[in-house]
Coordinates of C-alpha atoms and ligand atoms in Angstrom, one line a residue:
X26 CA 11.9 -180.6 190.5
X27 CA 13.5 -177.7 192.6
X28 CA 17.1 -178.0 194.4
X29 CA 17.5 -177.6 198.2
X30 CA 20.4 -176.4 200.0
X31 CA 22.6 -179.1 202.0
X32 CA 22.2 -176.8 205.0
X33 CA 18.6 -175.9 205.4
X34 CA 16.4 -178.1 203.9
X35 CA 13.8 -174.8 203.4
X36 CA 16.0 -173.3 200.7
X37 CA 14.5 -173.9 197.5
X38 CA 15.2 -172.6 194.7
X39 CA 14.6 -173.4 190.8
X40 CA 17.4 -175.3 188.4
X41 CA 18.0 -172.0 187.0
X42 CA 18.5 -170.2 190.3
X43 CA 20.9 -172.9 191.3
X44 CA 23.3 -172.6 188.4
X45 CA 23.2 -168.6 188.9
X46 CA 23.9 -168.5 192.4
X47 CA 26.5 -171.6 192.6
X48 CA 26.9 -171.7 196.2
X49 CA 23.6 -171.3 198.5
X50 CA 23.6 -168.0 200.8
X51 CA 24.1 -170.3 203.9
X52 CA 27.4 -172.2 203.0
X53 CA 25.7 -174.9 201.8
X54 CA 25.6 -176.8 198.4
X55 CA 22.3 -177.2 196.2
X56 CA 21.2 -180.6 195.1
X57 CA 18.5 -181.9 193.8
X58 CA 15.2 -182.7 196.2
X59 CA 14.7 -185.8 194.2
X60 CA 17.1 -188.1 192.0
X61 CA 15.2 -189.2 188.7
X62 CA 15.8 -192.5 187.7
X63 CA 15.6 -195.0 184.6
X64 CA 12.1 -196.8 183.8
X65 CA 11.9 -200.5 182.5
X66 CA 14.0 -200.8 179.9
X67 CA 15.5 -197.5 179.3
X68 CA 18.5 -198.0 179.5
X69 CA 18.4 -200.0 176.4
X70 CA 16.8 -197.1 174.6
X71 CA 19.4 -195.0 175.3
X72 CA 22.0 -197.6 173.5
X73 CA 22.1 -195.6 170.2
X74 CA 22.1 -192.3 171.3
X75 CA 25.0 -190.0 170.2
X76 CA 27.0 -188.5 173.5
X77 CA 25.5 -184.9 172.9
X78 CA 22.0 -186.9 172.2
X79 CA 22.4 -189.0 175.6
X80 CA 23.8 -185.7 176.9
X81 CA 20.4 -183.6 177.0
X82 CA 18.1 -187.1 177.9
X83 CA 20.0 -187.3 180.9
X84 CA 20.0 -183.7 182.1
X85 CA 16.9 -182.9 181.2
X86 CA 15.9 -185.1 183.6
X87 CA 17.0 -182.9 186.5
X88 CA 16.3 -179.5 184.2
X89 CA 12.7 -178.9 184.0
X90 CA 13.2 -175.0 183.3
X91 CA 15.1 -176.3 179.8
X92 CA 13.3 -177.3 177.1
X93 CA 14.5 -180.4 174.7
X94 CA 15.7 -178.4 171.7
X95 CA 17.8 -176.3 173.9
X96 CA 19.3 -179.0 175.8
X97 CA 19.7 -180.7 172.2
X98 CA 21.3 -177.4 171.1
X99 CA 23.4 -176.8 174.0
X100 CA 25.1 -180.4 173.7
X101 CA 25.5 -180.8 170.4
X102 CA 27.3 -177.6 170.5
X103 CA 29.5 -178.3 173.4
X104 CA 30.4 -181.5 172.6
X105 CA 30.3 -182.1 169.1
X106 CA 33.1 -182.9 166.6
X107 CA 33.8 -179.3 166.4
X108 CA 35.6 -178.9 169.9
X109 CA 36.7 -182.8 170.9
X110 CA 38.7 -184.4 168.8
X111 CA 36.9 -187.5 169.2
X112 CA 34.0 -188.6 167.6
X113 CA 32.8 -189.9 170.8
X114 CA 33.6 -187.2 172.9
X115 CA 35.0 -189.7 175.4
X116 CA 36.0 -192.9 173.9
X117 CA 36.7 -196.0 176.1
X118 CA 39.7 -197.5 175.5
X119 CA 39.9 -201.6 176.4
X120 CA 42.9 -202.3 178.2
X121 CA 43.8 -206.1 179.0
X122 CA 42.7 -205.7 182.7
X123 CA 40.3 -202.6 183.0
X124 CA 39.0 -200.3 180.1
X125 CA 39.8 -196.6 180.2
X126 CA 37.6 -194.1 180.0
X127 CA 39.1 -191.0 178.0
X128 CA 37.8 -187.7 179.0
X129 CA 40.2 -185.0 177.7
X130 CA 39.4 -185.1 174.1
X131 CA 38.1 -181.9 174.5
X132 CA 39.7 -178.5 173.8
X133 CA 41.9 -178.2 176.9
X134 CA 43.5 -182.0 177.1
X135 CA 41.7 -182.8 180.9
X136 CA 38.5 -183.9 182.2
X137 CA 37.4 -180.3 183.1
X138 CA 36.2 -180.3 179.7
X139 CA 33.3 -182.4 180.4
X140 CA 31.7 -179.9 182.5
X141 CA 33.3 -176.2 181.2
X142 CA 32.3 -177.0 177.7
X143 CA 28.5 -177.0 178.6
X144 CA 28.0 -174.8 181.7
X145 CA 28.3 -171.4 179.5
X146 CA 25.4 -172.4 178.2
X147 CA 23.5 -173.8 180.8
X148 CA 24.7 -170.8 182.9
X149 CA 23.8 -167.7 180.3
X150 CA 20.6 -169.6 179.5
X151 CA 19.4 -169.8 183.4
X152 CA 20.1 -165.9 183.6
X153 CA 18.1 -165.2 181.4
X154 CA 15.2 -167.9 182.6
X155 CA 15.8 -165.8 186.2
X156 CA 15.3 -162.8 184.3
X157 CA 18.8 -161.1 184.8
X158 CA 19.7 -159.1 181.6
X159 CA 23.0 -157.9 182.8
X160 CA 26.3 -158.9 181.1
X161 CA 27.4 -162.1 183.5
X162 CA 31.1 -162.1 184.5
X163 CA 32.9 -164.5 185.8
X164 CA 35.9 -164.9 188.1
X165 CA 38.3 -167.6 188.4
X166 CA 41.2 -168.6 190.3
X167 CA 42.7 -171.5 189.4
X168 CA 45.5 -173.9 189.9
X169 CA 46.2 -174.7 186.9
X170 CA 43.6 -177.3 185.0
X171 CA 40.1 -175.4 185.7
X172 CA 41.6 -172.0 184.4
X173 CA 42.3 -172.9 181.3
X174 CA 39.2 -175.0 180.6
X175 CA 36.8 -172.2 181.9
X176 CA 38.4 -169.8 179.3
X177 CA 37.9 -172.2 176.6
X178 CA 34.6 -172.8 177.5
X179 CA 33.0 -168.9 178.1
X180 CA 35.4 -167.2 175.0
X181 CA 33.5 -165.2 172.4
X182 CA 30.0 -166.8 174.3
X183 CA 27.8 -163.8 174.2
X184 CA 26.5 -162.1 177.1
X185 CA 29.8 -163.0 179.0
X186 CA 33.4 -162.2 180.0
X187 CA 35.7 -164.1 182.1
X188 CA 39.0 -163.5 183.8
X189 CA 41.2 -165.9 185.3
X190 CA 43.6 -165.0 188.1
X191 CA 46.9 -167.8 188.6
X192 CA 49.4 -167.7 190.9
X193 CA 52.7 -166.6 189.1
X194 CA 54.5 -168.7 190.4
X195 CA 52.2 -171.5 191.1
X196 CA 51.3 -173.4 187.6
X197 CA 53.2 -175.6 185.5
X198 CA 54.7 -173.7 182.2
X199 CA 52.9 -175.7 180.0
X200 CA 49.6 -174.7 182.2
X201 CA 50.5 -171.0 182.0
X202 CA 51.3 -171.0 178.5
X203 CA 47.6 -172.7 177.7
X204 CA 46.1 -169.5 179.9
X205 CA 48.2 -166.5 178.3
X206 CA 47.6 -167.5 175.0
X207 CA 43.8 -167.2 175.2
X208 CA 42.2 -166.1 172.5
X209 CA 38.7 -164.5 172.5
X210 CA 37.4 -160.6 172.5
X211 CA 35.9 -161.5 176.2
X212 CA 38.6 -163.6 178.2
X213 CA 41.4 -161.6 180.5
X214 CA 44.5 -163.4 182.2
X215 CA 46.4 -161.8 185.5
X216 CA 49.2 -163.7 187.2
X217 CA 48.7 -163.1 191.4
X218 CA 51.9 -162.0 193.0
X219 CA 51.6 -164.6 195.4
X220 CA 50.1 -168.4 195.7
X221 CA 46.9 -169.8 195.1
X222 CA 45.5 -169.4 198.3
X223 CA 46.3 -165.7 197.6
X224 CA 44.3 -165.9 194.3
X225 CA 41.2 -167.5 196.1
X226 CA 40.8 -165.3 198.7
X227 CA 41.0 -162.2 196.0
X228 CA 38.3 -163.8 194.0
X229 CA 36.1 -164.5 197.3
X230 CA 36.7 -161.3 198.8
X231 CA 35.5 -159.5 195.6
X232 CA 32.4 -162.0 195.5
X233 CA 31.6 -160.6 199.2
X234 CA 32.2 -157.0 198.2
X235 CA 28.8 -155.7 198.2
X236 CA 29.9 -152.0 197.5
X237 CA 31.9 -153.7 194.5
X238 CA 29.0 -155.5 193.6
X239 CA 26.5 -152.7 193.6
X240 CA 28.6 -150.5 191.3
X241 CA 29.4 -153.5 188.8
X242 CA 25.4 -154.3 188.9
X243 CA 24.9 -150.7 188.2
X244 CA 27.4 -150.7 185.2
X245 CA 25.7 -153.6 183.7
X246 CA 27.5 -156.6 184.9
X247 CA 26.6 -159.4 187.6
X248 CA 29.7 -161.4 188.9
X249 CA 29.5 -165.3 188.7
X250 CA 31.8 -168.6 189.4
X251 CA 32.3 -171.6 187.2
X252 CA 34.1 -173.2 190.0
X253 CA 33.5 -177.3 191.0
X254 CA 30.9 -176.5 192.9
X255 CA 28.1 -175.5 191.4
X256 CA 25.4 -178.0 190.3
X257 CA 25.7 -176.9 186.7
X258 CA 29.5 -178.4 186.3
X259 CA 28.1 -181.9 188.1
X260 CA 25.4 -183.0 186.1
X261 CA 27.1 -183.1 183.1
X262 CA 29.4 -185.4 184.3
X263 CA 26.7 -188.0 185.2
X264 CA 26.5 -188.6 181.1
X265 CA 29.9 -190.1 180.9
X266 CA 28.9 -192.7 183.5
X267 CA 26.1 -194.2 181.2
X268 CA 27.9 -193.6 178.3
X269 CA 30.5 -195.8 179.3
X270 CA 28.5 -198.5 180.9
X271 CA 26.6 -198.5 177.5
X272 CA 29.7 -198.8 175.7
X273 CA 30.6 -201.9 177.5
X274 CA 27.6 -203.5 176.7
X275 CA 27.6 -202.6 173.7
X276 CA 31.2 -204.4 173.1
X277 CA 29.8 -207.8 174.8
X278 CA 31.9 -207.3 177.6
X279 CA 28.7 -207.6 180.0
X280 CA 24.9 -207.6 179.5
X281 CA 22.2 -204.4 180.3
X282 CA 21.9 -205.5 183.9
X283 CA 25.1 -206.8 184.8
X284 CA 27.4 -204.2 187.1
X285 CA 30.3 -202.7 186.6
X286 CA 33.0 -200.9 188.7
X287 CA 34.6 -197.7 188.3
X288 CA 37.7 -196.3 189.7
X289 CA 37.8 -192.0 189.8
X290 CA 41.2 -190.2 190.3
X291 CA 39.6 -188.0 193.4
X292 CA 40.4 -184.7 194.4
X293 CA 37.3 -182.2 194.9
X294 CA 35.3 -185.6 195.2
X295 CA 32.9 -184.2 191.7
X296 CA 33.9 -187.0 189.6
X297 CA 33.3 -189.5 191.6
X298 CA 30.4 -188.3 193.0
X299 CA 28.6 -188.2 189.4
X300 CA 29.2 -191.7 189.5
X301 CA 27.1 -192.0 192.2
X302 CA 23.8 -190.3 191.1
X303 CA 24.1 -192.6 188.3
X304 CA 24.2 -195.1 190.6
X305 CA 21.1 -193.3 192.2
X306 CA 19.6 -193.3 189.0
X307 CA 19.7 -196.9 188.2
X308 CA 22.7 -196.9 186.3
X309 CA 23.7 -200.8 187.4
X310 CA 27.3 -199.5 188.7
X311 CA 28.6 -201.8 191.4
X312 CA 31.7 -200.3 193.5
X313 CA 32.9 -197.0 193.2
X314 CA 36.5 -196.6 193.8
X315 CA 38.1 -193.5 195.3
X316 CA 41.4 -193.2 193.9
X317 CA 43.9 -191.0 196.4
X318 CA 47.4 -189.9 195.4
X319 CA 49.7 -189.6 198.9
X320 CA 46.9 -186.4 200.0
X321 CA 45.2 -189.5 201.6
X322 CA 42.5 -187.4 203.5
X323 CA 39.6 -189.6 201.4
X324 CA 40.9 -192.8 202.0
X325 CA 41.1 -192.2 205.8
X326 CA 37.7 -190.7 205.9
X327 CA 36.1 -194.1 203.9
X328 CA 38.1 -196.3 206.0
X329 CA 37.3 -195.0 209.8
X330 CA 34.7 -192.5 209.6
X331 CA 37.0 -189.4 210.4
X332 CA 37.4 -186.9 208.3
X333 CA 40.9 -185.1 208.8
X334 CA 42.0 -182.0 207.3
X335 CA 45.1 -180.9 209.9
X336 CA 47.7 -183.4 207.7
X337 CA 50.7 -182.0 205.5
X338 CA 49.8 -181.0 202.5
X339 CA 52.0 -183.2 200.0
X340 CA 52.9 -181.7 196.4
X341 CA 52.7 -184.9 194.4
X342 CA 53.3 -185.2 190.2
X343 CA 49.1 -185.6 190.2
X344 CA 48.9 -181.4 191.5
X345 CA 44.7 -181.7 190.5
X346 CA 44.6 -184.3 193.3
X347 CA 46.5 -182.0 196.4
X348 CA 43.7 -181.4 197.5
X349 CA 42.7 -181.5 201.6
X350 CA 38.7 -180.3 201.5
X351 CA 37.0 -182.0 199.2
X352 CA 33.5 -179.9 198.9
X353 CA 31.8 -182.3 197.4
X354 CA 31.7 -184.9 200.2
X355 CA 29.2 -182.3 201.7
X356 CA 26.6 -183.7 199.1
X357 CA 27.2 -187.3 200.1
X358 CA 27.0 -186.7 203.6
X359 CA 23.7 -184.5 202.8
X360 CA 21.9 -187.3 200.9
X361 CA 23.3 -190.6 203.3
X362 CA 22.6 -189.4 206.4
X363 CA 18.3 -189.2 205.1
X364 CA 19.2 -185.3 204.0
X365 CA 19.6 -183.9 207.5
X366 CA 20.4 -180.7 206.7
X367 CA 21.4 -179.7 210.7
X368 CA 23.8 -183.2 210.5
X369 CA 25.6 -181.9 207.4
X370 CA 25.9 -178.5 208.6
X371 CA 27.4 -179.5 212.2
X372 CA 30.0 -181.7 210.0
X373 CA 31.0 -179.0 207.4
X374 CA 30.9 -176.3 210.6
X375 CA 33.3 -179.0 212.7
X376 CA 35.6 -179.2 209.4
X377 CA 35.9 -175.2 209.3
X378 CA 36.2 -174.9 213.3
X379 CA 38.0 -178.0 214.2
X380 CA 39.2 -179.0 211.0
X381 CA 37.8 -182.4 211.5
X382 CA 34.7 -184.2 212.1
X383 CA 33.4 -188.2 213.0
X384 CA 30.9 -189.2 210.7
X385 CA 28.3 -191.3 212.2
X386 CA 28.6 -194.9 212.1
X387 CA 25.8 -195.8 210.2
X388 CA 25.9 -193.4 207.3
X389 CA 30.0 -194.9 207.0
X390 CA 28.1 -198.6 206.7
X391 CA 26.1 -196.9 204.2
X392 CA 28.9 -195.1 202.4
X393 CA 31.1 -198.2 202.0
X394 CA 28.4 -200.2 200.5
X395 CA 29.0 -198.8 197.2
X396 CA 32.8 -196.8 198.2
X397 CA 35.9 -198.2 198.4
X398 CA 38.9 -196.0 198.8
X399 CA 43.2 -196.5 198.0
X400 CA 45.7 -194.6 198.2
X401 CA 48.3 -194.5 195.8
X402 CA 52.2 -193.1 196.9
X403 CA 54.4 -191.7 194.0
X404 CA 56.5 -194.9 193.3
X405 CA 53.2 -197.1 192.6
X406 CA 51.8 -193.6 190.3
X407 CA 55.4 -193.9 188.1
X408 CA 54.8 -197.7 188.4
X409 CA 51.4 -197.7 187.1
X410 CA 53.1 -195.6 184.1
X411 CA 55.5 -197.5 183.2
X412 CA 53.6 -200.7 183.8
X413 CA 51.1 -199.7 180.9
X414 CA 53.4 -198.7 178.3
X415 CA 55.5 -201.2 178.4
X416 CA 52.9 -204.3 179.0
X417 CA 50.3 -202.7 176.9
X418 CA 51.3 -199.5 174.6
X419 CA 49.5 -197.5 176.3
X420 CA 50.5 -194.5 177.7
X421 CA 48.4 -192.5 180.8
X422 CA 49.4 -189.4 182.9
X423 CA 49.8 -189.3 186.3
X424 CA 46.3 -188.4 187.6
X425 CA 44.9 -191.6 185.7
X426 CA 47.7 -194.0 187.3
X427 CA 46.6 -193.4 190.6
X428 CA 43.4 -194.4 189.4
X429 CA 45.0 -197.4 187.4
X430 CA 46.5 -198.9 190.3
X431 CA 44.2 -198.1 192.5
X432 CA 41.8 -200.4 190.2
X433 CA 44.3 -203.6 190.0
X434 CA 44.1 -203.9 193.7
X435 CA 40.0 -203.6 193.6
X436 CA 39.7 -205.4 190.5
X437 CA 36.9 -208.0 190.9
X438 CA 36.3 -211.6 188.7
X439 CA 33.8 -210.9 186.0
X440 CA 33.4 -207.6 186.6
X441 CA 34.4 -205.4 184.2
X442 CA 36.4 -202.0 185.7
X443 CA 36.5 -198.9 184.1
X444 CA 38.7 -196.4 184.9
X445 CA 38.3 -192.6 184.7
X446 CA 41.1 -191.2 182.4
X447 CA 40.9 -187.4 183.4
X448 CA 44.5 -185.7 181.9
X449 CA 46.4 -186.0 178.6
X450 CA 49.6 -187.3 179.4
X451 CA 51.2 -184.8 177.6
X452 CA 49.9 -182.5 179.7
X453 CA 52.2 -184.0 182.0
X454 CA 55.0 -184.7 179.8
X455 CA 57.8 -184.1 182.2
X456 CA 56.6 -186.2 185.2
X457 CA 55.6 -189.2 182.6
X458 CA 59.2 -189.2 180.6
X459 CA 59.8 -189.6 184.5
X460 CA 58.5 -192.9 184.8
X461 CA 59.6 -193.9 181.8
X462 CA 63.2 -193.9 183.2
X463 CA 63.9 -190.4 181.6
X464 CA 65.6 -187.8 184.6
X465 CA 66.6 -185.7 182.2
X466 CA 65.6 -181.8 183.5
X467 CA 63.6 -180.3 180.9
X468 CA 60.7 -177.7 180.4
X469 CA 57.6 -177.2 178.6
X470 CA 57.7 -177.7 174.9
X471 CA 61.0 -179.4 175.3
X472 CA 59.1 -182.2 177.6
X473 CA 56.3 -182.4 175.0
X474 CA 58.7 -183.2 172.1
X475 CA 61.2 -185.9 174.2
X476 CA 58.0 -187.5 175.0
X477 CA 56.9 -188.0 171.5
X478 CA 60.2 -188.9 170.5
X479 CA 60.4 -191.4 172.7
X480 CA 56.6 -193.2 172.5
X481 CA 55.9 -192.4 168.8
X482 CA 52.7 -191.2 170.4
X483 CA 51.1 -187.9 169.0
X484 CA 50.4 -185.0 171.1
X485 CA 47.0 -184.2 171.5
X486 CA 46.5 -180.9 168.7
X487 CA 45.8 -177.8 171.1
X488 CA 49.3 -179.1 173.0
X489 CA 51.2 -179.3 169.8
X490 CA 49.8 -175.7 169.1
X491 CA 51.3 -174.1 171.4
X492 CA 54.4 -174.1 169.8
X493 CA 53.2 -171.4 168.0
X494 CA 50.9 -169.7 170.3
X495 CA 50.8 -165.8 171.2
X496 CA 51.8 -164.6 174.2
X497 CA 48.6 -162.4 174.7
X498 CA 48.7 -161.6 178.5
X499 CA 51.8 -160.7 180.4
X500 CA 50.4 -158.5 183.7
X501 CA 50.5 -159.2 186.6
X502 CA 49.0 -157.4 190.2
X503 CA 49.2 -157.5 193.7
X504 CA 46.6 -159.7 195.4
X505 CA 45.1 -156.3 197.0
X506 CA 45.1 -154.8 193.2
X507 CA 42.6 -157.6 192.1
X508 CA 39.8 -156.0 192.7
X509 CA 40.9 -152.9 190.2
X510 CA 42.3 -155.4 187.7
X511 CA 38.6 -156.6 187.8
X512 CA 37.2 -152.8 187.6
X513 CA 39.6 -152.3 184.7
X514 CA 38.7 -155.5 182.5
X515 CA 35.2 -154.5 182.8
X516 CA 35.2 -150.8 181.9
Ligands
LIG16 C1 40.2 -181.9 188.7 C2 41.0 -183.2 188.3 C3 40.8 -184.4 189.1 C4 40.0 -184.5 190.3 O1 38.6 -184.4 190.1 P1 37.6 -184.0 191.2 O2 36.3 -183.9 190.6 O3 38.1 -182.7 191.8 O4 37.6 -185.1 192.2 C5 41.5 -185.5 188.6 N1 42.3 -185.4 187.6 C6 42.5 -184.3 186.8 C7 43.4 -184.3 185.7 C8 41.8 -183.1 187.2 O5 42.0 -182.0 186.4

């Protein structure tokens, strides 16, 4: 199997070559030429398997340049007991309505676990299958959640640094506190003087620096992104589709077969999308819904066809989910409209120009056979919150109530509805003691212990550790100085 770009359908390249290069040279994303799917009966082999176990089957599948034992290896080292905290890496938790699926039991509290656990080693491992030898670097600017979980993913993994570049200003403290306090010999931390935006551009403009390039290749280093992207941090997100659905069989709730509908808390549109090459794969999944906060730019585009970027931008207590481009629609588009590659680029070129584009009726009819779309406003995302503790015990962060009340108003009879859990909600401890009825102004740690104290509910460890954590980086730079903080970390 080989991986195409969604912009020229003549661009192919191996699974390997995909996961080194991210992003194809003409804009466009790689995807698969082909989507593997389940034989007879296969499903009900995979029952047993262990997540890391299920883990390789299923990306094997679309990995032909990986053998079995180092899938095997790769998996049971990302996601076994020694980095989640669960012993089923993401446990699926039965509410009286829908069931929850848990995905930040890994080492960073949020769903970007799921991916930045494993692509290190996919990532080293296809550098060396595309016969690169040079120490692979990456470069990150984050936001907040994908910063944090990159580090933890790619420190002390040989062969690679990282270094992470954050707005100072622009991340919650409990966020920045997870990033300074690093530890690992090959990790680095800068705080931009400026906003994210500011951060991004650095990062890209050093990635399009050939001079820059040329002299890091020459002292042994080859510059690389983790970012949402890349094929590598998708397909491991496909496992936790089965993995639930086989869950829920497993439990009685439905039988191999039956379907069952999942609602994703959607920014970047990756989750969601994994749900759908399960779908693709014969995974029997029925309706996917795509769970908006107020940034309703998704729930406009499912509903009418027109895709919208020129809207204010809203700052909404579910920050992973402010979010106006969400790349990985370009995939969708790619594979719904028969994988015309000229049709996806006119689109994506429309977006950049235009900043909007009118999908064609047809592919929409297509689309919303399996998507649904909600958007959720700030009073329903503290409703939601409170809703479930007080009715049920159970207590979710912002990004999942969204999602949770997204679900109720989707729900269907006798189908079950699972719904992607993607944040610790201490990891949001302020805006959650929020909806709990608690105003009180308070900050990092302090937030964490008032929301303990008030649901008897345990912080997750690696929060709780940062009580004592090391303050290990405190520079900062100039967005224009990036490109020597870079120089300088690599020396
Ligand atoms: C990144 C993130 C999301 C959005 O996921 P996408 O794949 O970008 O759609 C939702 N919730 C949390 C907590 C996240 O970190």
């Amino acid at each position: 199997m080989e991986y195409i770009s969604t912009r020229d359908f003549s661009r192919r390249v191996s699974a390997a070559e995909a996961i080194v290069r991210g992003l194809s040279p003409d804009g466009g994303l790689f995807v698969p030429e082909t989507i593997p799917t389940f034989g007879e009966g296969e499903l009900e082999k995979l029952l047993p398997l262990t997540y890391p176990a299920l883990a390789a089957e299923i990306m094997g599948r679309y990995l032909p340049d990986f053998t079995k034992e180092e899938l095997r290896e790769y998996t049971q080292a990302a996601y076994g007991p020694g980095r989640f905290d669960s012993l089923n890496t993401a446990p699926l938790r039965r509410g009286r309505q829908e069931s929850y699926l848990e995905l930040w039991h890994g080492p960073t509290c949020a769903f970007k676990d799921m991916a930045l656990q494993i692509l290190p080693y996919l990532l080293s491992a296809s550098i060396r299958k595309c016969g690169e030898t040079k120490t692979v670097s990456i470069l990150v600017a984050t936001s907040g959640d994908t910063g944090k979980a990159a580090l933890e993913g790619f420190r002390d993994v040989p062969g690679t640094r990282i270094m992470v570049f954050y707005p100072e200003n622009g991340v919650s403290d409990i966020q920045k506190l997870q990033m300074v306090s690093q530890i690992g010999e090959n990790v680095n931390v800068m705080a931009v003087k400026g906003n994210f935006d500011d951060a991004q551009s650095g990062v890209k403009r050093i990635f399009g620096d050939a001079a820059l390039n040329e002299s890091l290749s020459r002292a042994g280093f080859a510059l690389s992104s983790a970012n949402s992207i890349n094929w590598g941090r998708l397909l491991p997100q496909i496992v936790y589709y089965v993995w639930s659905y086989l869950r829920l069989a497993e439990c009685g709730e439905m039988k191999l077969g039956d379907p069952v509908d999942f609602t994703v808390p959607t920014g970047n549109f990756g989750d969601i999308l994994a749900g759908w090459y399960a779908l693709q794969m014969g995974l029997p999944v029925g309706r996917l819904v795509c769970a908006s906060n107020r940034n309703d730019v998704l729930t406009e585009f499912i509903d009418t066809g027109v895709y919208n970027r020129l809207r204010p931008f809203r700052l909404t207590s579910s920050p992973s989910m402010d979010i106006l481009i969400s790349s990985n629609l370009e995939r969708l588009l790619f594979w719904l409209s028969g994988k015309d590659d000229g049709l996806t680029r006119d689109y994506m070129e429309k977006l950049g120009r235009e900043g909007r584009y009118t999908a064609d009726p047809a592919l929409m009819e297509k689309l919303r056979r399996v998507f649904a779309a909600e958007s959720v406003t700030e009073e329903g995302t503290f409703a939601a919150i409170r809703g479930l503790w007080e009715e049920e015990r159970m207590l979710i962060d912002p990004h999942t109530a969204v999602a949770s009340a997204a679900a109720r108003r989707r729900k269907r009879e006798g189908v079950p509805m699972v719904v992607v859990s993607t944040a610790s909600p201490y990891k949001f401890s302020h805006a959650v003691l929020r909806a709990l009825g608690d105003d009180r102004e308070r900050e990092g740690m302090e937030a964490i212990a008032a929301l303990e104290e008030r649901t008897g509910v345990r912080p997750p460890e690696p929060i709780a550790a940062l009580k004592n954590a090391r303050v290990r980086f405190t520079e900062s730079c100039e967005p224009q100085k990036m490109e020597s903080a870079v120089l300088d970390f690599l020396k």
